[in-house]
Amino acid sequence: MFSHRLVLNCTMLLTNLVALVLLATSASAATSASADKVLSNHASILADNSASLAFSLYQNVAKDKKVENILFSPVVVASSLGLVALCGKASTASQAKTILNAVKVKDEQLHSGLAELLTEVSDPKTRNVTWKISNRLYGPSSVTFVDEFVKSSKKHYNCDYAKINFRDKKSAINSINEWATKSTDGKLPDVTKDVEKTDGAMIISAMFYKRECLCEYFCLGFMTSRSYTVSVQMMHRTGLFDFYDDKTNKLTILGMPLAHKKSTVMFIMPHHVETLERLEKMLTKKQLGTWMGKMQQTAVAVSLPKVSMEVSHNLQKHLKELGLTEAVDKSKADLSNISGKKDLYLSSVFHASAIEWDTDGNEIDTSIFGTEKLKNPKLFYADHPFIFLVKDQKTNSILFIGRMVRPKGDKMRDEL
């Protein structure tokens, strides 16, 4: 095990998140809401429902033994399901609403509410963040897009569209990757390597979330397992943070404010190196609320890896298991709002993300240094796998959720 190193007086703490989501979209064409604006009732309901979706989808993805790192944005996935509802009719549309627990929400309120929610949480002025979201629906070259759908998808989800010859796989892949690269300022140049099916529709949302500041780094180790260690840069900071040490479940939870304290990044880490399966079985919306209720402002010496990771999930099978069975089934899908014909289905549902974080960009309260408040700080040393999420304080939604199992490193070595 590596010795613990603490470095006081780190200048800033930032989270620099970039995410590309190949899936049913999200983004909002509405103008930024003011800082004091109260969410409409239906937007608040959808915010809460998207938080529930975060855990059900995470649990489903985590069951896939081939998946290591996980990252997705529940509010984006919720908006993507909203777009599926806009594309679909009858039970195809109602299934998307059911996953959002929004069957009783009128269609117009669903679409306007999701747009309102994403506008609120991505407002660069009140959040002090850059969160650029670009959306595109790809259809096969034979499709004709209905004008009303084009207008509605642009209005509610800022979604444009394009035809593509999926049968020419090399050209199709290059076209998708070039668009994604441009949309994320080069962060995701290689988001997909294959187009498995050639006769369906693909919805892509490219998302770029960023915060900046300066911090000091030291090259240390991250134990991906008891046998392997990756050499990564670690950032350090000591301060007062929300903290809870769950000795019963042998895990520690840390909360650090982001974006003018309008959102919080939370880390859930086992006491020792282990797979995250045990923690993930406990991870529910209710359990998170229980943990948060026990967190207290505590002096903590924090060490986090400087992370850069790219993650690609095909969410089709996961959303299908959550109830989206028709939209992804060629024989059952009714996405006729797109073309006026029942000739399309969601052939692939991808969610690819790139994330880079250092730490939080809030100003440090220098008045606490040298005081009793920082004596004998607790230690949060993230040198082994952990779960993380970004929770919005105003809307109660979860902006991102994921796990860090295998960060990029200069090298990997066998410890045994």
Coordinates of C-alpha atoms in Angstrom, one line a residue:
M1 CA 0.0 0.0 0.0
F2 CA 1.3 3.5 -0.8
S3 CA 2.2 5.9 2.0
H4 CA -0.2 8.8 2.3
R5 CA 1.0 12.2 1.4
L6 CA -0.7 15.4 2.3
V7 CA -0.1 18.8 0.8
L8 CA -1.9 21.9 2.3
N9 CA -2.9 25.1 0.6
C10 CA -3.8 23.9 -2.9
T11 CA -5.1 26.9 -4.8
M12 CA -8.3 25.8 -6.4
L13 CA -10.5 22.7 -6.8
L14 CA -12.1 22.1 -10.1
T15 CA -14.0 19.5 -12.0
N16 CA -13.5 19.4 -15.7
L17 CA -16.1 17.1 -17.2
V18 CA -16.5 16.4 -20.8
A19 CA -19.1 13.9 -22.0
L20 CA -20.2 12.6 -25.3
V21 CA -23.5 10.8 -25.3
L22 CA -24.5 8.6 -28.3
L23 CA -28.2 8.0 -27.3
A24 CA -31.5 9.6 -27.4
T25 CA -30.7 13.3 -26.8
S26 CA -30.8 16.1 -24.5
A27 CA -30.0 19.7 -24.7
S28 CA -32.3 22.7 -24.6
A29 CA -32.9 25.4 -27.0
A30 CA -34.6 27.6 -24.5
T31 CA -32.8 30.7 -23.2
S32 CA -31.0 30.6 -19.8
A33 CA -33.2 30.9 -16.8
S34 CA -32.4 33.6 -14.2
A35 CA -30.7 32.6 -11.0
D36 CA -33.8 33.1 -9.0
K37 CA -36.3 31.4 -11.3
V38 CA -38.3 28.6 -9.7
L39 CA -38.7 25.5 -11.8
S40 CA -42.2 24.7 -13.0
N41 CA -43.9 21.8 -11.3
H42 CA -43.5 19.4 -14.2
A43 CA -39.8 20.3 -14.5
S44 CA -39.3 19.6 -10.8
I45 CA -41.1 16.2 -11.1
L46 CA -38.9 15.3 -14.1
A47 CA -35.8 16.4 -12.2
D48 CA -36.7 14.0 -9.3
N49 CA -37.5 11.2 -11.7
S50 CA -34.3 11.6 -13.6
A51 CA -32.4 11.1 -10.2
S52 CA -34.3 7.8 -9.8
L53 CA -33.3 6.8 -13.3
A54 CA -29.7 7.5 -12.4
F55 CA -29.6 4.6 -10.0
S56 CA -31.7 2.1 -11.9
L57 CA -29.6 2.6 -15.1
Y58 CA -26.3 2.6 -13.2
Q59 CA -27.2 -0.7 -11.5
N60 CA -28.0 -2.2 -14.9
V61 CA -24.8 -1.0 -16.6
A62 CA -22.7 -2.2 -13.6
K63 CA -23.9 -5.7 -14.0
D64 CA -22.1 -6.0 -17.3
K65 CA -18.8 -7.7 -16.4
K66 CA -17.1 -6.3 -19.4
V67 CA -17.5 -2.7 -18.2
E68 CA -14.8 -1.1 -16.1
N69 CA -15.2 2.7 -15.9
I70 CA -18.8 4.0 -16.0
L71 CA -20.0 7.6 -16.8
F72 CA -23.3 9.0 -17.9
S73 CA -25.5 12.0 -17.3
P74 CA -29.0 11.0 -16.0
V75 CA -30.5 14.4 -17.0
V76 CA -29.2 13.8 -20.5
V77 CA -30.5 10.3 -20.6
A78 CA -33.9 11.6 -19.4
S79 CA -33.9 14.1 -22.2
S80 CA -32.9 11.5 -24.6
L81 CA -35.9 9.4 -23.5
G82 CA -38.0 12.5 -24.0
L83 CA -36.8 12.7 -27.6
V84 CA -37.8 9.0 -28.1
A85 CA -41.2 9.9 -26.8
L86 CA -41.3 12.7 -29.4
C87 CA -40.3 10.4 -32.1
G88 CA -42.8 7.7 -31.2
K89 CA -46.5 7.0 -31.1
A90 CA -48.7 4.8 -29.0
S91 CA -46.9 2.3 -26.8
T92 CA -43.5 3.1 -28.2
A93 CA -43.8 6.6 -26.8
S94 CA -45.5 5.5 -23.6
Q95 CA -42.6 3.1 -22.8
A96 CA -40.1 6.0 -22.8
K97 CA -42.4 8.0 -20.5
T98 CA -42.8 5.0 -18.2
I99 CA -39.1 4.7 -17.7
L100 CA -39.2 8.4 -16.6
N101 CA -42.2 7.6 -14.4
A102 CA -44.0 10.4 -16.4
V103 CA -46.9 8.5 -17.9
K104 CA -49.3 11.1 -16.4
V105 CA -47.3 14.1 -17.6
K106 CA -48.8 15.6 -20.8
D107 CA -46.5 15.4 -23.8
E108 CA -46.0 19.2 -24.1
Q109 CA -45.2 19.4 -20.4
L110 CA -42.8 16.5 -20.8
H111 CA -40.8 18.1 -23.6
S112 CA -40.9 21.7 -22.2
G113 CA -40.1 20.4 -18.7
L114 CA -37.0 18.5 -19.8
A115 CA -35.8 21.5 -21.8
E116 CA -36.3 23.7 -18.8
L117 CA -34.4 21.3 -16.5
L118 CA -31.4 21.1 -18.7
T119 CA -31.4 24.8 -19.4
E120 CA -31.3 25.4 -15.6
V121 CA -28.5 23.1 -14.7
S122 CA -26.3 24.1 -17.7
D123 CA -26.7 27.9 -17.3
P124 CA -23.1 29.2 -17.7
K125 CA -23.9 32.5 -15.8
T126 CA -25.4 31.1 -12.7
R127 CA -23.4 27.8 -12.6
N128 CA -20.0 29.2 -13.6
V129 CA -19.6 26.3 -16.0
T130 CA -19.3 25.7 -19.7
W131 CA -21.7 23.0 -20.7
K132 CA -22.2 22.8 -24.4
I133 CA -24.6 20.2 -25.7
S134 CA -25.0 19.4 -29.4
N135 CA -27.5 16.8 -30.7
R136 CA -28.0 15.0 -33.9
L137 CA -30.3 12.3 -35.2
Y138 CA -28.9 10.2 -37.9
G139 CA -31.2 8.3 -40.2
P140 CA -30.5 6.0 -43.2
S141 CA -30.1 7.7 -46.5
S142 CA -33.5 6.6 -47.6
V143 CA -35.5 8.4 -44.9
T144 CA -37.4 11.7 -45.3
F145 CA -37.7 13.7 -42.2
V146 CA -41.1 15.3 -41.5
D147 CA -41.0 19.1 -41.1
E148 CA -43.1 19.1 -37.9
F149 CA -40.7 16.7 -36.2
V150 CA -37.7 18.7 -37.3
K151 CA -39.2 21.8 -35.8
S152 CA -40.3 20.2 -32.6
S153 CA -37.0 18.3 -32.0
K154 CA -35.1 21.6 -32.5
K155 CA -37.4 23.5 -30.3
H156 CA -37.3 21.2 -27.3
Y157 CA -34.0 19.3 -27.6
N158 CA -31.9 21.5 -29.9
C159 CA -31.5 18.5 -32.1
D160 CA -30.5 18.7 -35.8
Y161 CA -30.6 15.7 -38.2
A162 CA -28.6 14.2 -41.0
K163 CA -28.9 11.3 -43.4
I164 CA -26.1 8.8 -43.6
N165 CA -25.3 5.7 -45.6
F166 CA -24.9 3.1 -42.8
R167 CA -24.1 0.4 -45.4
D168 CA -20.9 2.2 -46.1
K169 CA -19.6 1.6 -42.6
K170 CA -16.2 3.2 -42.9
S171 CA -17.7 6.4 -44.2
A172 CA -20.5 6.4 -41.7
I173 CA -18.1 5.9 -38.8
N174 CA -15.8 8.6 -40.0
S175 CA -18.8 11.0 -40.4
I176 CA -20.0 10.3 -36.9
N177 CA -16.6 10.6 -35.3
E178 CA -15.8 13.8 -37.2
W179 CA -19.0 15.4 -36.0
A180 CA -18.4 14.3 -32.4
T181 CA -14.8 15.5 -32.5
K182 CA -15.9 19.0 -33.6
S183 CA -18.7 19.1 -31.1
T184 CA -16.4 18.3 -28.2
D185 CA -13.4 20.5 -29.3
G186 CA -11.4 17.4 -30.1
K187 CA -12.0 15.6 -26.9
L188 CA -13.6 12.5 -28.4
P189 CA -12.1 11.8 -31.8
D190 CA -12.9 8.1 -31.8
V191 CA -16.4 7.5 -30.2
T192 CA -17.4 4.5 -32.2
K193 CA -15.6 1.9 -34.2
D194 CA -18.5 0.0 -35.7
V195 CA -22.1 0.4 -37.0
E196 CA -23.6 -3.0 -36.4
K197 CA -27.0 -2.4 -38.0
T198 CA -27.7 -0.4 -41.2
D199 CA -31.4 0.2 -41.3
G200 CA -32.3 2.1 -38.2
A201 CA -31.9 5.5 -36.6
M202 CA -29.1 6.7 -34.3
I203 CA -29.4 9.7 -31.9
I204 CA -26.2 11.3 -30.8
S205 CA -25.7 13.9 -28.1
A206 CA -22.3 15.4 -27.7
M207 CA -21.7 17.2 -24.4
F208 CA -18.8 19.3 -23.2
Y209 CA -18.7 20.3 -19.5
K210 CA -15.8 22.3 -18.2
R211 CA -14.4 24.1 -15.1
E212 CA -10.9 25.5 -14.8
C213 CA -8.3 26.5 -12.2
L214 CA -4.8 25.8 -11.1
C215 CA -3.7 23.1 -8.8
E216 CA -0.5 21.2 -7.8
Y217 CA 0.0 17.6 -8.7
F218 CA 2.2 14.7 -7.6
C219 CA 2.8 11.4 -9.4
L220 CA 1.6 8.6 -7.2
G221 CA -0.2 5.2 -7.6
F222 CA -3.8 4.2 -8.1
M223 CA -4.5 0.6 -7.3
T224 CA -7.0 -0.8 -9.8
S225 CA -6.9 -4.0 -7.9
R226 CA -4.7 -5.7 -5.3
S227 CA -2.4 -6.8 -8.1
Y228 CA -2.2 -3.8 -10.4
T229 CA -1.2 -0.2 -9.9
V230 CA -1.4 2.6 -12.4
S231 CA 0.9 5.6 -12.0
V232 CA -1.3 8.8 -12.1
Q233 CA -1.0 12.4 -11.0
M234 CA -2.7 13.1 -7.7
M235 CA -4.1 16.4 -6.6
H236 CA -4.3 17.4 -3.0
R237 CA -6.2 19.8 -0.9
T238 CA -7.2 20.2 2.8
G239 CA -10.3 22.0 3.8
L240 CA -13.8 21.7 5.4
F241 CA -16.0 19.3 3.4
D242 CA -19.1 17.2 3.9
F243 CA -17.8 13.8 5.2
Y244 CA -19.2 10.6 6.6
D245 CA -17.3 7.4 7.6
D246 CA -19.6 4.5 7.4
K247 CA -17.8 2.0 9.6
T248 CA -20.6 -0.5 9.4
N249 CA -20.4 -0.8 5.6
K250 CA -16.7 -0.1 5.5
L251 CA -16.9 2.9 3.2
T252 CA -16.3 6.7 3.2
I253 CA -18.3 9.4 1.6
L254 CA -16.9 12.9 0.7
G255 CA -18.9 15.8 -0.7
M256 CA -17.2 18.8 -2.3
P257 CA -19.0 21.9 -3.7
L258 CA -18.9 22.8 -7.3
A259 CA -20.1 25.7 -9.5
H260 CA -20.7 28.4 -6.9
K261 CA -21.9 25.7 -4.5
K262 CA -25.0 25.0 -6.7
S263 CA -23.9 21.4 -7.1
T264 CA -21.8 18.9 -5.2
V265 CA -19.5 16.2 -6.4
M266 CA -19.7 13.2 -4.1
F267 CA -17.2 10.3 -3.9
I268 CA -18.2 6.9 -2.4
M269 CA -15.1 4.8 -1.7
P270 CA -14.6 1.5 0.1
H271 CA -12.1 1.6 3.0
H272 CA -9.8 -0.9 1.2
V273 CA -9.1 -2.0 -2.3
E274 CA -11.9 -4.2 -3.6
T275 CA -14.3 -4.5 -6.5
L276 CA -17.2 -2.0 -6.3
E277 CA -19.9 -4.7 -6.6
R278 CA -20.6 -4.6 -2.8
L279 CA -21.1 -0.9 -2.8
E280 CA -23.1 -0.9 -6.0
K281 CA -25.6 -3.2 -4.5
M282 CA -26.2 -0.6 -1.8
L283 CA -26.4 2.3 -4.1
T284 CA -30.0 3.5 -4.3
K285 CA -31.6 6.9 -4.2
K286 CA -32.9 6.2 -0.7
Q287 CA -29.5 5.0 0.5
L288 CA -27.8 8.1 -0.9
G289 CA -30.3 10.2 1.1
T290 CA -29.5 8.3 4.2
W291 CA -25.7 8.8 3.8
M292 CA -26.2 12.5 3.0
G293 CA -28.2 13.0 6.2
K294 CA -25.2 11.7 8.2
M295 CA -22.6 13.8 6.5
Q296 CA -21.0 16.6 8.5
Q297 CA -18.6 19.5 7.8
T298 CA -15.3 18.0 8.7
A299 CA -11.6 18.9 8.2
V300 CA -10.5 16.5 5.4
A301 CA -7.2 16.1 3.7
V302 CA -8.2 15.1 0.2
S303 CA -6.1 13.4 -2.5
L304 CA -7.8 12.6 -5.9
P305 CA -6.4 11.4 -9.1
K306 CA -6.1 13.8 -12.0
V307 CA -8.4 11.9 -14.3
S308 CA -8.8 11.7 -18.1
M309 CA -11.0 8.9 -19.2
E310 CA -13.1 8.0 -22.2
V311 CA -16.1 5.7 -21.8
S312 CA -18.4 4.2 -24.4
H313 CA -21.6 2.4 -23.4
N314 CA -24.1 0.8 -25.7
L315 CA -27.2 1.5 -23.7
Q316 CA -29.6 -0.3 -25.9
K317 CA -29.8 -3.5 -23.9
H318 CA -29.8 -1.6 -20.6
L319 CA -32.7 0.6 -21.6
K320 CA -34.5 -2.4 -23.0
E321 CA -34.2 -4.1 -19.6
L322 CA -35.6 -1.0 -18.0
G323 CA -38.7 -1.2 -20.3
L324 CA -37.8 0.4 -23.7
T325 CA -38.5 -2.8 -25.6
E326 CA -40.4 -1.4 -28.7
A327 CA -38.3 1.5 -29.9
V328 CA -35.2 -0.8 -30.3
D329 CA -37.2 -3.6 -31.9
K330 CA -37.5 -3.4 -35.7
S331 CA -40.7 -5.4 -35.8
K332 CA -42.5 -3.4 -33.1
A333 CA -41.1 0.2 -33.2
D334 CA -43.5 3.0 -34.1
L335 CA -41.2 6.0 -34.6
S336 CA -43.4 7.3 -37.3
N337 CA -43.3 10.9 -36.1
I338 CA -39.8 11.1 -37.6
S339 CA -40.7 10.2 -41.2
G340 CA -44.5 9.7 -41.3
K341 CA -43.9 6.0 -41.7
K342 CA -43.2 3.0 -39.4
D343 CA -39.9 2.5 -41.2
L344 CA -37.4 3.3 -38.4
Y345 CA -36.3 1.9 -35.0
L346 CA -33.4 2.8 -32.8
S347 CA -30.7 0.4 -34.2
S348 CA -28.1 1.5 -31.6
V349 CA -28.2 3.5 -28.5
F350 CA -24.7 4.6 -27.5
H351 CA -23.6 6.8 -24.7
A352 CA -19.9 7.7 -25.0
S353 CA -18.3 10.1 -22.6
A354 CA -15.0 11.8 -22.0
I355 CA -14.2 13.2 -18.6
E356 CA -11.3 15.3 -17.4
W357 CA -11.2 16.5 -13.9
D358 CA -8.7 18.2 -11.7
T359 CA -10.8 19.6 -8.8
D360 CA -13.3 22.2 -7.8
G361 CA -13.0 25.8 -9.0
N362 CA -14.5 27.5 -5.9
E363 CA -12.4 30.0 -4.0
I364 CA -10.7 28.6 -0.9
D365 CA -11.7 30.0 2.4
T366 CA -8.2 31.0 3.5
S367 CA -9.5 32.2 6.9
I368 CA -9.6 28.6 8.1
F369 CA -5.9 27.9 7.7
G370 CA -4.0 27.9 10.9
T371 CA -7.1 27.5 13.0
E372 CA -8.5 24.8 15.1
K373 CA -10.9 23.8 12.3
L374 CA -8.2 22.1 10.3
K375 CA -6.5 20.3 13.2
N376 CA -6.3 16.5 12.8
P377 CA -8.0 16.3 9.5
K378 CA -9.6 13.1 8.3
L379 CA -8.0 11.4 5.3
F380 CA -9.7 10.8 1.9
Y381 CA -7.1 9.2 -0.2
A382 CA -8.6 8.0 -3.5
D383 CA -5.9 5.6 -4.6
H384 CA -8.3 2.8 -5.4
P385 CA -11.7 2.3 -7.2
F386 CA -14.6 4.6 -6.2
I387 CA -18.1 5.7 -7.3
F388 CA -18.8 9.4 -7.9
L389 CA -21.8 11.5 -8.8
V390 CA -22.5 15.2 -9.3
K391 CA -25.7 16.3 -7.6
D392 CA -27.4 19.6 -8.3
Q393 CA -28.6 21.4 -5.2
K394 CA -31.4 23.5 -6.7
T395 CA -33.1 20.9 -8.9
N396 CA -32.2 17.8 -6.8
S397 CA -31.2 16.1 -10.1
I398 CA -28.0 14.1 -10.7
L399 CA -26.0 15.6 -13.4
F400 CA -23.4 12.8 -13.7
I401 CA -22.9 9.4 -12.1
G402 CA -20.1 6.9 -12.7
R403 CA -17.2 4.9 -11.3
M404 CA -13.5 5.1 -11.6
V405 CA -11.9 1.7 -11.8
R406 CA -9.0 2.0 -14.1
P407 CA -7.7 5.6 -14.7
K408 CA -5.2 6.4 -17.4
G409 CA -1.6 6.2 -16.2
D410 CA 1.9 6.3 -17.3
K411 CA 2.4 2.7 -16.6
M412 CA 0.8 -0.3 -15.0
R413 CA 2.7 -2.9 -13.0
D414 CA 2.1 -6.2 -11.2
E415 CA 2.4 -5.7 -7.5
L416 CA 2.6 -9.4 -6.7

